[in-house]
CSV table of C-alpha atoms in Angstrom, one decimal:
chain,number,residue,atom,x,y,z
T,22,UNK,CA,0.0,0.0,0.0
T,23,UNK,CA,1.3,3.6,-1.1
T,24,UNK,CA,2.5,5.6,1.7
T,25,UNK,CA,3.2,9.4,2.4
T,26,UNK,CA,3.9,10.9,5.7
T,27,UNK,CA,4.5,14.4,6.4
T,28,UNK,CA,6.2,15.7,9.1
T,29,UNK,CA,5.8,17.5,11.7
T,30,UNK,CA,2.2,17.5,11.5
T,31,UNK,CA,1.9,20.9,13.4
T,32,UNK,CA,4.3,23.8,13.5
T,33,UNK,CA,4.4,27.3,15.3
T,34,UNK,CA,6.6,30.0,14.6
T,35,UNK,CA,7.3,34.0,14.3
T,36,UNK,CA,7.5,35.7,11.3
T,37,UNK,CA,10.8,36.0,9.7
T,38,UNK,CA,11.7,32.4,10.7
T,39,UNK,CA,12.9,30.0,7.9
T,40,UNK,CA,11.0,26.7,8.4
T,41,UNK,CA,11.4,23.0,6.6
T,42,UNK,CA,8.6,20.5,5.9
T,43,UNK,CA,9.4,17.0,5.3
T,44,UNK,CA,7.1,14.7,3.1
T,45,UNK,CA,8.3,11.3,2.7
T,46,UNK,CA,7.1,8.5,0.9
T,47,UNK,CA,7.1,4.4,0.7
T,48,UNK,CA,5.2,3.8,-3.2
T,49,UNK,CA,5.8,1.4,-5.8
T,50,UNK,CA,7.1,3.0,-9.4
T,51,UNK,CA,7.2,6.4,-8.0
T,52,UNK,CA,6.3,8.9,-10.9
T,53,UNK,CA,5.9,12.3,-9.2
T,54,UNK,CA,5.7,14.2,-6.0
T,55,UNK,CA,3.6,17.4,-5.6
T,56,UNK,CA,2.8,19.9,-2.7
T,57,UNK,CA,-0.2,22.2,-1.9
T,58,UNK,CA,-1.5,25.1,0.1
T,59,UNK,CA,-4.6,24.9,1.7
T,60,UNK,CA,-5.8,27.7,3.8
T,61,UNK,CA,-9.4,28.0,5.0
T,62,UNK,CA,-10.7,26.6,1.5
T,63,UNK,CA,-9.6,24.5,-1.4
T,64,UNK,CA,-5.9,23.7,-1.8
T,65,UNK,CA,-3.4,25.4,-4.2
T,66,UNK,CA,-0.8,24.1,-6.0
T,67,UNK,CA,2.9,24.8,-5.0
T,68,UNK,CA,5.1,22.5,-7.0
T,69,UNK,CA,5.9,19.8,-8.8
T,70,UNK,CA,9.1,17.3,-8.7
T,71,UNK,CA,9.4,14.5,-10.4
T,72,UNK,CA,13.4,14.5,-10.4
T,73,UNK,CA,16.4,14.2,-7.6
T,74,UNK,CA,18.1,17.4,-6.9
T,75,UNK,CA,17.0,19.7,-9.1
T,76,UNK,CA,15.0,22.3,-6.6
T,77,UNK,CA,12.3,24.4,-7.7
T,78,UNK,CA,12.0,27.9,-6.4
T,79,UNK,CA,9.0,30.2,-6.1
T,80,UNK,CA,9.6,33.4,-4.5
T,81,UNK,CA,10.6,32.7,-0.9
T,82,UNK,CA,9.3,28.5,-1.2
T,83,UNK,CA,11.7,26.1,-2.8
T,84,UNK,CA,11.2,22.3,-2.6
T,85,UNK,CA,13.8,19.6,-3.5
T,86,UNK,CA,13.6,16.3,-3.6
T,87,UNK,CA,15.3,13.3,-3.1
T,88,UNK,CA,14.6,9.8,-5.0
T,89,UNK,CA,17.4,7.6,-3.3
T,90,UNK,CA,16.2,8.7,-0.3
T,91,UNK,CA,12.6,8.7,-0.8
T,92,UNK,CA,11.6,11.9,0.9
T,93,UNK,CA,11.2,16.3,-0.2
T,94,UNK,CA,11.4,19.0,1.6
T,95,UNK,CA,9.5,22.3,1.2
T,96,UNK,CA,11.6,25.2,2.7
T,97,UNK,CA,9.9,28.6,3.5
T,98,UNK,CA,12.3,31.5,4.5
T,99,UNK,CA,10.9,34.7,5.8
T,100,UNK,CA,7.8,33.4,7.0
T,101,UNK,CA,5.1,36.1,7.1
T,102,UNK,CA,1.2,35.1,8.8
T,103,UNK,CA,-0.2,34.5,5.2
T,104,UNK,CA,2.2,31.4,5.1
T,105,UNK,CA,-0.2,30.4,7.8
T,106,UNK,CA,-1.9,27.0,6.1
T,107,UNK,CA,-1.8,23.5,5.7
T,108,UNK,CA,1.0,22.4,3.7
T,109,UNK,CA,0.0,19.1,1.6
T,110,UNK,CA,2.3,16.4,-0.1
T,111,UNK,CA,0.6,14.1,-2.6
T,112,UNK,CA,2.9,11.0,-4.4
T,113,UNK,CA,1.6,9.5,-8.2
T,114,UNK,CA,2.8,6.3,-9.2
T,115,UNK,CA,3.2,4.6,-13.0
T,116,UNK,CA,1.1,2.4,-11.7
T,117,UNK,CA,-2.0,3.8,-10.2
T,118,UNK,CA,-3.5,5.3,-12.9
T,119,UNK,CA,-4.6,9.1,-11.6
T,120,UNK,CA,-4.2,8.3,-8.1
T,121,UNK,CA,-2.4,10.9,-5.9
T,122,UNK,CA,-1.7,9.6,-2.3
T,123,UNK,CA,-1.3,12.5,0.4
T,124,UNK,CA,0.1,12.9,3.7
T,125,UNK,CA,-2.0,14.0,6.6
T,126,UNK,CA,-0.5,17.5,5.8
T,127,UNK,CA,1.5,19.9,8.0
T,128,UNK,CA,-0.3,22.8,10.3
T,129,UNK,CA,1.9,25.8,9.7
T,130,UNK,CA,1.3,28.9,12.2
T,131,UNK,CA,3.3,31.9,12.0
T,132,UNK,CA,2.8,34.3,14.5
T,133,UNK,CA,3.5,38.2,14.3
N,1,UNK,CA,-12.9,32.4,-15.1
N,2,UNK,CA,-11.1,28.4,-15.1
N,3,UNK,CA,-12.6,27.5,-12.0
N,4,UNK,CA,-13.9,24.3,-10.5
N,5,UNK,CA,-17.4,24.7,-8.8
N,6,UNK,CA,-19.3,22.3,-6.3
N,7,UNK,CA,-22.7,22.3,-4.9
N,8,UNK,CA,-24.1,22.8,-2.2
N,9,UNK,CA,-21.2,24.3,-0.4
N,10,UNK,CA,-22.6,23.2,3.0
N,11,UNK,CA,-25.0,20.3,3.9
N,12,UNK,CA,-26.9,18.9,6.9
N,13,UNK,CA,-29.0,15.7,6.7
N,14,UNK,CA,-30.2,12.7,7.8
N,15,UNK,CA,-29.0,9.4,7.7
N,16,UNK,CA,-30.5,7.4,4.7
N,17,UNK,CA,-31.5,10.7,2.5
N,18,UNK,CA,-29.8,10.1,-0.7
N,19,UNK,CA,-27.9,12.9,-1.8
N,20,UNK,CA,-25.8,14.4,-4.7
N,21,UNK,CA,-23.0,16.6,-4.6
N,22,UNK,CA,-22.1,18.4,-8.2
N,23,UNK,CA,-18.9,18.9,-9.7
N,24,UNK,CA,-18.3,21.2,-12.9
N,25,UNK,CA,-15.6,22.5,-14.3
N,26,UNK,CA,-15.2,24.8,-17.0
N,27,UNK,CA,-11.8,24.1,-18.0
N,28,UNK,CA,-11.9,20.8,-20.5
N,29,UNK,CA,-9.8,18.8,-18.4
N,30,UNK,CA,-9.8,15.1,-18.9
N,31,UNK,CA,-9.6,14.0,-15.3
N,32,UNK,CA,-11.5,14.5,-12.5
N,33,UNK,CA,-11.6,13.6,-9.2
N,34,UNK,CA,-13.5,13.3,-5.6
N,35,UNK,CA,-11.5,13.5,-2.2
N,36,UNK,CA,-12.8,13.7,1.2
N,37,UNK,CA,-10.9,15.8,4.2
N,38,UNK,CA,-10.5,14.6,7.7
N,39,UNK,CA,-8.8,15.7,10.8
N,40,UNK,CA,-5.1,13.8,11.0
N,41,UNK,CA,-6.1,11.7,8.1
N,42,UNK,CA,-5.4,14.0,5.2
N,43,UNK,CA,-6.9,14.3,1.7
N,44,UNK,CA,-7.8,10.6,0.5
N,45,UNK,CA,-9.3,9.7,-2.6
N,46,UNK,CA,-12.9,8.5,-3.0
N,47,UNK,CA,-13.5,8.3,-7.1
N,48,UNK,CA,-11.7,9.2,-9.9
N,49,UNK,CA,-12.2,9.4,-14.1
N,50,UNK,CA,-9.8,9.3,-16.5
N,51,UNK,CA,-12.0,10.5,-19.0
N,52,UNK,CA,-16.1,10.7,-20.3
N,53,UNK,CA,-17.6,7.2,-19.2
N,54,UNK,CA,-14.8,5.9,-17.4
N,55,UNK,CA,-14.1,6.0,-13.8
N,56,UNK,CA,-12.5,4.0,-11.0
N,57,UNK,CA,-12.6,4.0,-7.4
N,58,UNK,CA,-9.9,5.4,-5.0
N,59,UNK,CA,-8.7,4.3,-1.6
N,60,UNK,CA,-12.0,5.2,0.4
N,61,UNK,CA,-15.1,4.6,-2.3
N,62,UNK,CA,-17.2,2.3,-0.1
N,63,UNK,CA,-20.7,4.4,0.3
N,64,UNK,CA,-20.2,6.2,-2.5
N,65,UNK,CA,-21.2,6.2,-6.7
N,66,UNK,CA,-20.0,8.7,-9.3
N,67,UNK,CA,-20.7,8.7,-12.9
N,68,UNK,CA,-19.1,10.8,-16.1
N,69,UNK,CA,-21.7,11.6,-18.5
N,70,UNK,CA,-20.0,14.8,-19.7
N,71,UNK,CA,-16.7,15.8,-19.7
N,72,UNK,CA,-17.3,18.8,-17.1
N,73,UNK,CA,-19.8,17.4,-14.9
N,74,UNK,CA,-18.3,14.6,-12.0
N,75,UNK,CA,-21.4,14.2,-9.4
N,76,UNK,CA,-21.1,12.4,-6.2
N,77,UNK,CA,-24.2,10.3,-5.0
N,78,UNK,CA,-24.6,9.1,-1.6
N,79,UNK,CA,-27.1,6.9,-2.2
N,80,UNK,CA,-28.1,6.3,1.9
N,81,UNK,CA,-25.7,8.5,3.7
N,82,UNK,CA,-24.3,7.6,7.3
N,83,UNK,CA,-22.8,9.9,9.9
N,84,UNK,CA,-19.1,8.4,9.1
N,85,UNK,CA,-19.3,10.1,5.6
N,86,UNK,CA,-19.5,13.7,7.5
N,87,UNK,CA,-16.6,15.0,5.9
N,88,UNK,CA,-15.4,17.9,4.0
N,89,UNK,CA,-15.2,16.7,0.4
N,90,UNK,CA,-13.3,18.2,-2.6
N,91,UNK,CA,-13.5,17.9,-6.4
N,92,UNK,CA,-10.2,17.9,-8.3
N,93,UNK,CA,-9.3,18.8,-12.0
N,94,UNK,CA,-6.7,18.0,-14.1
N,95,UNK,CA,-6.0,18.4,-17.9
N,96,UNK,CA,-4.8,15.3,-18.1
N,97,UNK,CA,-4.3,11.8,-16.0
N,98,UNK,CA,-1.0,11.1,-15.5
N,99,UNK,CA,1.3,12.2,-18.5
N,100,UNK,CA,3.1,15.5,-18.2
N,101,UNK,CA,1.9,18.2,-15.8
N,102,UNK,CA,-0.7,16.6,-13.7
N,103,UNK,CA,-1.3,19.7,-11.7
N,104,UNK,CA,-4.9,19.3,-10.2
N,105,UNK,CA,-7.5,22.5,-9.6
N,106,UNK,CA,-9.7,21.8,-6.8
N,107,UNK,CA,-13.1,23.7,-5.8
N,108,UNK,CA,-13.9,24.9,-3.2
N,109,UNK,CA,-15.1,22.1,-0.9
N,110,UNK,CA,-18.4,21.2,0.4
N,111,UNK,CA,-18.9,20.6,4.0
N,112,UNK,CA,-21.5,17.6,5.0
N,113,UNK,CA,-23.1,16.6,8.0
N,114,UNK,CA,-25.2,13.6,8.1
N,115,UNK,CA,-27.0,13.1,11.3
């Protein structure tokens, strides 16, 4: 059975701290891994990886992640209260057809 | 506007009262999808369809029928709901399954309460 666990599931900081999520992942003939906002209504999509070590980079997020190892990480410097969400990984296989598999997801708080 | 819409946005009924939930989206995408959203267990999939008049079930489809008559429209039936289907449930978009770009548009939820 596909797998994805994100970690930590909850997370409290001030603005202007740098934070890391970690989404790993236990799935037969990985194809793709892919994270997601979701504030107080539907989520949004953040990034796509489907390749080891080549990050991707939007404005202060970046993820990267890491086939060998079986795990990404989504970094967010200069956190600010509207990074205040729930931050969602979701693994697709070869083999699953459309299925995406997600984590439980990651409560981020930033405080002022 | 691309959007993905879903209705009703919020739900209370009783346990047994068949029910549908809509899905449409506007933006010709092949694949479409049902989720439903609980506390510490994350987004998990209930239905999906890869295309018009094709669809398969997801990890959690027990309870549940959809059905792809047209290419924007993905319904969800609860034929005799149960309180363990109270849930916050999202449709999904994508323009395609699972070749290139899969990025998937969701709407904007719909919260139900079966009693």
């Amino acid at each position: 059975e596909d797998k994805v666990v994100q970690s930590p599931l909850s997370l409290v900081v001030h603005e202007g701290d740098t934070v890391t999520l970690n989404c790993s992942y236990e799935v037969t003939n990985f194809r793709s891994l892919l994270w997601y906002k979701q504030e107080k209504k539907a989520p949004t999509f953040l990034f796509m990886l489907t390749s080891s070590g080549i990050e991707k980079k939007s404005g202060r997020l970046s993820s990267i992640l890491d086939k060998k190892e079986l795990f990404s990480i989504l970094n967010i410097t200069a956190t600010q209260t509207g990074d205040s969400a729930i931050y969602l990984c979701a693994v697709g296989t070869e083999t699953s057809g459309s299925r995406l598999t997600f984590g439980e997801g990651t409560q981020l708080t930033v405080n002022p | 506007e691309a959007q993905v819409t879903q209705n009703p946005r919020y739900l209370i009924t009783v346990t047994g009262k068949k029910l549908t939930v809509t899905c449409s989206q506007n933006m010709n995408h092949e694949y479409m999808s049902w989720y439903r959203q609980d506390p510490g267990l994350g987004l998990r999939q209930i239905y999906y369809s890869m295309n018009v008049e094709v669809t398969d079930k997801g990890d959690v489809p027990e309870g549940y029928k959809v059905s792809r008559k047209e290419k924007r429209n993905f319904p969800l039936i609860l034929e005799s709901p149960s309180p363990n289907q109270t849930s916050l449930y999202f449709c999904a978009s994508s323009p395609r399954g699972w070749t290139g770009d899969n990025t998937q548009y969701f709407g904007p939820g719909t919260r139900l309460t079966v009693l």
